PDB file of C-alpha atoms in Angstrom:
ATOM      1  CA  MET A   7     -21.260  20.863  14.249  1.00  0.00           C
ATOM      2  CA  CYS A   8     -22.847  21.153  17.871  1.00  0.00           C
ATOM      3  CA  ARG A   9     -26.418  19.819  18.626  1.00  0.00           C
ATOM      4  CA  GLU A  10     -27.802  19.118  22.005  1.00  0.00           C
ATOM      5  CA  LYS A  11     -28.516  15.754  22.882  1.00  0.00           C
ATOM      6  CA  SER A  12     -32.207  14.374  22.244  1.00  0.00           C
ATOM      7  CA  THR A  13     -34.372  11.886  24.315  1.00  0.00           C
ATOM      8  CA  SER A  14     -35.818  10.501  21.050  1.00  0.00           C
ATOM      9  CA  THR A  15     -35.365   6.879  20.531  1.00  0.00           C
ATOM     10  CA  SER A  16     -33.818   7.329  17.343  1.00  0.00           C
ATOM     11  CA  CYS A  17     -30.835  10.131  18.808  1.00  0.00           C
ATOM     12  CA  ARG A  18     -30.557   7.378  21.479  1.00  0.00           C
ATOM     13  CA  PHE A  19     -29.958   4.938  18.663  1.00  0.00           C
ATOM     14  CA  LEU A  20     -27.152   7.054  16.684  1.00  0.00           C
ATOM     15  CA  THR A  21     -25.272   8.080  20.090  1.00  0.00           C
ATOM     16  CA  THR A  22     -24.668   4.500  21.214  1.00  0.00           C
ATOM     17  CA  GLY A  23     -21.797   2.229  20.020  1.00  0.00           C
ATOM     18  CA  SER A  24     -24.020  -0.039  17.439  1.00  0.00           C
ATOM     19  CA  CYS A  25     -23.794   3.178  14.769  1.00  0.00           C
ATOM     20  CA  ILE A  26     -20.017   3.949  15.289  1.00  0.00           C
ATOM     21  CA  MET A  27     -19.545   2.900  11.662  1.00  0.00           C
ATOM     22  CA  LEU A  28     -20.233   6.458  10.089  1.00  0.00           C
ATOM     23  CA  PRO A  29     -17.540   8.242  11.882  1.00  0.00           C
ATOM     24  CA  ALA A  30     -15.198   5.129  11.714  1.00  0.00           C
ATOM     25  CA  LEU A  31     -15.712   5.180   7.903  1.00  0.00           C
ATOM     26  CA  GLN A  32     -15.058   9.214   7.684  1.00  0.00           C
ATOM     27  CA  LYS A  33     -11.766   8.714   9.649  1.00  0.00           C
ATOM     28  CA  LEU A  34     -10.739   5.948   7.236  1.00  0.00           C
ATOM     29  CA  TYR A  35     -11.629   8.163   4.294  1.00  0.00           C
ATOM     30  CA  LYS A  36      -8.956  10.859   5.593  1.00  0.00           C
ATOM     31  CA  VAL A  37      -6.628   8.496   6.235  1.00  0.00           C
ATOM     32  CA  CYS A  38      -6.787   6.842   2.585  1.00  0.00           C
ATOM     33  CA  SER A  39      -7.032  10.315   1.037  1.00  0.00           C
ATOM     34  CA  HIS A  40      -3.966  12.405   3.105  1.00  0.00           C
ATOM     35  CA  ALA A  41      -2.657  11.379   6.042  1.00  0.00           C
ATOM     36  CA  SER A  42      -2.540  15.364   7.283  1.00  0.00           C
ATOM     37  CA  LEU A  43      -6.293  15.196   7.118  1.00  0.00           C
ATOM     38  CA  LEU A  44      -5.781  13.282  10.461  1.00  0.00           C
ATOM     39  CA  GLN A  45      -4.172  16.376  11.949  1.00  0.00           C
ATOM     40  CA  VAL A  46      -6.745  18.593  14.250  1.00  0.00           C
ATOM     41  CA  GLU A  47      -7.364  22.459  12.451  1.00  0.00           C
ATOM     42  CA  ARG A  48      -7.857  23.916  15.695  1.00  0.00           C
ATOM     43  CA  ASN A  49      -5.903  23.966  19.068  1.00  0.00           C
ATOM     44  CA  PRO A  50      -8.440  23.747  21.916  1.00  0.00           C
ATOM     45  CA  ASP A  51      -6.134  25.710  24.208  1.00  0.00           C
ATOM     46  CA  PHE A  52      -6.765  28.986  22.184  1.00  0.00           C
ATOM     47  CA  LEU A  53     -10.672  28.360  22.318  1.00  0.00           C
ATOM     48  CA  THR A  54     -13.300  28.487  25.756  1.00  0.00           C
ATOM     49  CA  LYS A  55     -13.333  25.693  27.901  1.00  0.00           C
ATOM     50  CA  GLY A  56     -16.333  23.877  28.017  1.00  0.00           C
ATOM     51  CA  SER A  57     -17.446  25.330  24.727  1.00  0.00           C
ATOM     52  CA  CYS A  58     -18.770  23.313  21.760  1.00  0.00           C
ATOM     53  CA  GLU A  59     -15.579  24.274  19.625  1.00  0.00           C
ATOM     54  CA  TRP A  60     -13.389  23.347  22.484  1.00  0.00           C
ATOM     55  CA  ASN A  61     -14.984  19.872  22.933  1.00  0.00           C
ATOM     56  CA  GLU A  62     -14.762  19.386  19.103  1.00  0.00           C
ATOM     57  CA  ALA A  63     -11.167  19.916  19.115  1.00  0.00           C
ATOM     58  CA  LYS A  64     -10.536  18.402  22.115  1.00  0.00           C
ATOM     59  CA  ASN A  65     -12.219  15.800  20.666  1.00  0.00           C
ATOM     60  CA  LYS A  66     -10.005  15.332  17.305  1.00  0.00           C
ATOM     61  CA  LEU A  67      -6.572  16.166  19.401  1.00  0.00           C
ATOM     62  CA  ASP A  68      -7.667  12.947  21.337  1.00  0.00           C
ATOM     63  CA  PHE A  69      -8.286  10.878  18.114  1.00  0.00           C
ATOM     64  CA  ALA A  70      -4.968  12.156  16.418  1.00  0.00           C
ATOM     65  CA  ARG A  71      -2.916  11.563  19.888  1.00  0.00           C
ATOM     66  CA  VAL A  72      -3.833   7.878  19.451  1.00  0.00           C
ATOM     67  CA  ALA A  73      -3.945   7.492  15.560  1.00  0.00           C
ATOM     68  CA  LEU A  74      -0.648   9.180  14.841  1.00  0.00           C
ATOM     69  CA  PRO A  75       2.266   8.062  16.501  1.00  0.00           C
ATOM     70  CA  GLN A  76       5.254   9.963  16.740  1.00  0.00           C
ATOM     71  CA  ASP A  77       7.031   7.955  13.582  1.00  0.00           C
ATOM     72  CA  VAL A  78       3.981   8.920  11.341  1.00  0.00           C
ATOM     73  CA  LEU A  79       3.576  12.499  12.953  1.00  0.00           C
ATOM     74  CA  LYS A  80       7.471  13.239  12.112  1.00  0.00           C
ATOM     75  CA  CYS A  81       6.502  13.059   8.545  1.00  0.00           C
ATOM     76  CA  LEU A  82       3.338  15.173   8.797  1.00  0.00           C
ATOM     77  CA  PRO A  83       3.307  19.044   7.782  1.00  0.00           C
ATOM     78  CA  GLY A  84       4.518  20.603  10.801  1.00  0.00           C
ATOM     79  CA  GLY A  85       5.612  17.315  12.532  1.00  0.00           C
ATOM     80  CA  SER A  86       2.815  18.207  15.116  1.00  0.00           C
ATOM     81  CA  TYR A  87      -1.004  16.943  15.618  1.00  0.00           C
ATOM     82  CA  PHE A  88      -2.375  20.412  14.477  1.00  0.00           C
ATOM     83  CA  ARG A  89      -2.593  21.005  10.426  1.00  0.00           C
ATOM     84  CA  LYS A  90      -0.986  24.005   8.661  1.00  0.00           C
ATOM     85  CA  ASP A  91      -2.689  25.859   5.949  1.00  0.00           C
ATOM     86  CA  GLY A  92       0.647  26.328   3.762  1.00  0.00           C
ATOM     87  CA  ILE A  93       1.352  24.649   1.028  1.00  0.00           C
ATOM     88  CA  MET A  94       2.872  21.317   1.360  1.00  0.00           C
ATOM     89  CA  GLU A  95       5.982  19.979  -0.784  1.00  0.00           C
ATOM     90  CA  ASP A  96       5.449  16.584   0.358  1.00  0.00           C
ATOM     91  CA  HIS A  97       1.889  15.786  -0.922  1.00  0.00           C
ATOM     92  CA  VAL A  98       3.070  12.899  -3.353  1.00  0.00           C
ATOM     93  CA  ALA A  99       4.882  11.439  -0.039  1.00  0.00           C
ATOM     94  CA  LEU A 100       2.321  11.637   2.285  1.00  0.00           C
ATOM     95  CA  SER A 101      -0.311  10.212  -0.033  1.00  0.00           C
ATOM     96  CA  GLY A 102      -0.945   7.429  -2.729  1.00  0.00           C
ATOM     97  CA  LYS A 103      -4.145   9.309  -4.090  1.00  0.00           C
ATOM     98  CA  MET A 104      -2.090  12.528  -4.430  1.00  0.00           C
ATOM     99  CA  GLY A 105       1.092  10.244  -6.281  1.00  0.00           C
ATOM    100  CA  ALA A 106      -1.791   9.465  -8.776  1.00  0.00           C
ATOM    101  CA  LEU A 107      -2.968  12.785  -9.074  1.00  0.00           C
ATOM    102  CA  ASP A 108       0.490  14.087  -9.461  1.00  0.00           C
ATOM    103  CA  PHE A 109       1.066  11.754 -12.542  1.00  0.00           C
ATOM    104  CA  CYS A 110      -2.132  12.509 -14.440  1.00  0.00           C
ATOM    105  CA  LEU A 111      -1.907  16.306 -13.660  1.00  0.00           C
ATOM    106  CA  THR A 112       1.718  16.122 -15.114  1.00  0.00           C
ATOM    107  CA  LYS A 113       0.717  14.017 -18.078  1.00  0.00           C
ATOM    108  CA  PHE A 114      -2.277  16.166 -18.970  1.00  0.00           C
ATOM    109  CA  SER A 115      -0.261  19.142 -18.516  1.00  0.00           C
ATOM    110  CA  ARG A 116       2.247  18.443 -21.423  1.00  0.00           C
ATOM    111  CA  GLN A 117      -0.557  17.311 -23.540  1.00  0.00           C
ATOM    112  CA  ARG A 118      -2.145  20.804 -22.640  1.00  0.00           C
ATOM    113  CA  ASP A 119      -5.515  18.874 -21.883  1.00  0.00           C
ATOM    114  CA  ARG A 120      -7.931  20.547 -19.529  1.00  0.00           C
ATOM    115  CA  VAL A 121      -8.765  18.287 -16.109  1.00  0.00           C
ATOM    116  CA  LEU A 122     -11.958  17.740 -14.012  1.00  0.00           C
ATOM    117  CA  VAL A 123     -11.304  16.714 -10.231  1.00  0.00           C
ATOM    118  CA  PHE A 124     -14.182  15.546  -8.048  1.00  0.00           C
ATOM    119  CA  SER A 125     -14.316  15.006  -4.240  1.00  0.00           C
ATOM    120  CA  TYR A 126     -16.741  14.362  -1.685  1.00  0.00           C
ATOM    121  CA  SER A 127     -14.519  16.479   0.998  1.00  0.00           C
ATOM    122  CA  THR A 128     -14.082  19.880   0.945  1.00  0.00           C
ATOM    123  CA  ALA A 129     -10.710  19.272   3.087  1.00  0.00           C
ATOM    124  CA  VAL A 130      -9.484  17.174   0.420  1.00  0.00           C
ATOM    125  CA  LEU A 131     -10.220  19.855  -2.149  1.00  0.00           C
ATOM    126  CA  ASP A 132      -8.582  22.230  -0.056  1.00  0.00           C
ATOM    127  CA  LEU A 133      -5.079  19.800  -0.143  1.00  0.00           C
ATOM    128  CA  ILE A 134      -5.497  19.536  -3.696  1.00  0.00           C
ATOM    129  CA  GLN A 135      -5.928  23.255  -4.457  1.00  0.00           C
ATOM    130  CA  HIS A 136      -3.003  23.742  -2.099  1.00  0.00           C
ATOM    131  CA  TYR A 137      -0.900  21.127  -4.282  1.00  0.00           C
ATOM    132  CA  VAL A 138      -2.417  22.689  -7.861  1.00  0.00           C
ATOM    133  CA  ARG A 139      -1.048  26.180  -6.734  1.00  0.00           C
ATOM    134  CA  SER A 140       2.374  24.931  -5.855  1.00  0.00           C
ATOM    135  CA  LYS A 141       2.943  23.154  -8.992  1.00  0.00           C
ATOM    136  CA  GLY A 142       1.863  26.601 -10.729  1.00  0.00           C
ATOM    137  CA  TYR A 143      -1.313  25.040 -12.671  1.00  0.00           C
ATOM    138  CA  SER A 144      -4.138  27.086 -13.624  1.00  0.00           C
ATOM    139  CA  HIS A 145      -7.196  25.924 -11.694  1.00  0.00           C
ATOM    140  CA  LEU A 146     -10.967  27.061 -11.042  1.00  0.00           C
ATOM    141  CA  ARG A 147     -12.404  25.550  -7.372  1.00  0.00           C
ATOM    142  CA  LEU A 148     -16.110  24.674  -7.583  1.00  0.00           C
ATOM    143  CA  ASP A 149     -17.866  23.901  -4.121  1.00  0.00           C
ATOM    144  CA  GLY A 150     -21.258  24.946  -2.315  1.00  0.00           C
ATOM    145  CA  SER A 151     -19.490  27.759  -1.307  1.00  0.00           C
ATOM    146  CA  THR A 152     -18.788  28.656  -4.626  1.00  0.00           C
ATOM    147  CA  PRO A 153     -21.384  32.100  -5.643  1.00  0.00           C
ATOM    148  CA  THR A 154     -23.516  31.371  -8.779  1.00  0.00           C
ATOM    149  CA  LYS A 155     -22.499  33.624 -10.823  1.00  0.00           C
ATOM    150  CA  LYS A 156     -18.597  32.476 -10.640  1.00  0.00           C
ATOM    151  CA  ALA A 157     -19.738  29.238 -11.268  1.00  0.00           C
ATOM    152  CA  SER A 158     -22.245  29.820 -13.856  1.00  0.00           C
ATOM    153  CA  ARG A 159     -19.005  31.858 -15.921  1.00  0.00           C
ATOM    154  CA  ALA A 160     -16.876  28.748 -15.648  1.00  0.00           C
ATOM    155  CA  ARG A 161     -19.336  26.839 -18.036  1.00  0.00           C
TER     156      ARG A 161
END
């Protein structure tokens, strides 16, 4: 999201180094959830230079270059700084949380139980959805973009 900088005191406070905790915590959440979440979704080379989208993609790429050393990068899907949308074969190897999810889904699937999975992040939901599809599990995703009628039928 791109916003123009305000000159108000509260906005100046939010852009100073004393308020870097939230972005840092968000990055830690991504690392803890799945290493590929640090990969960049959009390549700034294909965006209009100087645009808001370009600046955001460039900042994410700069961070990824610092946060993902070559030995880690080669283990990520595609082996590059850019995230691929395909189904990943190595979800369990890249994330302890996905390993735990795999264990639970395998166990509950054998027992023919239903499972409800929550996440605070739609990016993590995307990865979980790719994973359950690759395993052939039937699933229904409910998030903020789910139409109300579809969500009501799921109940």
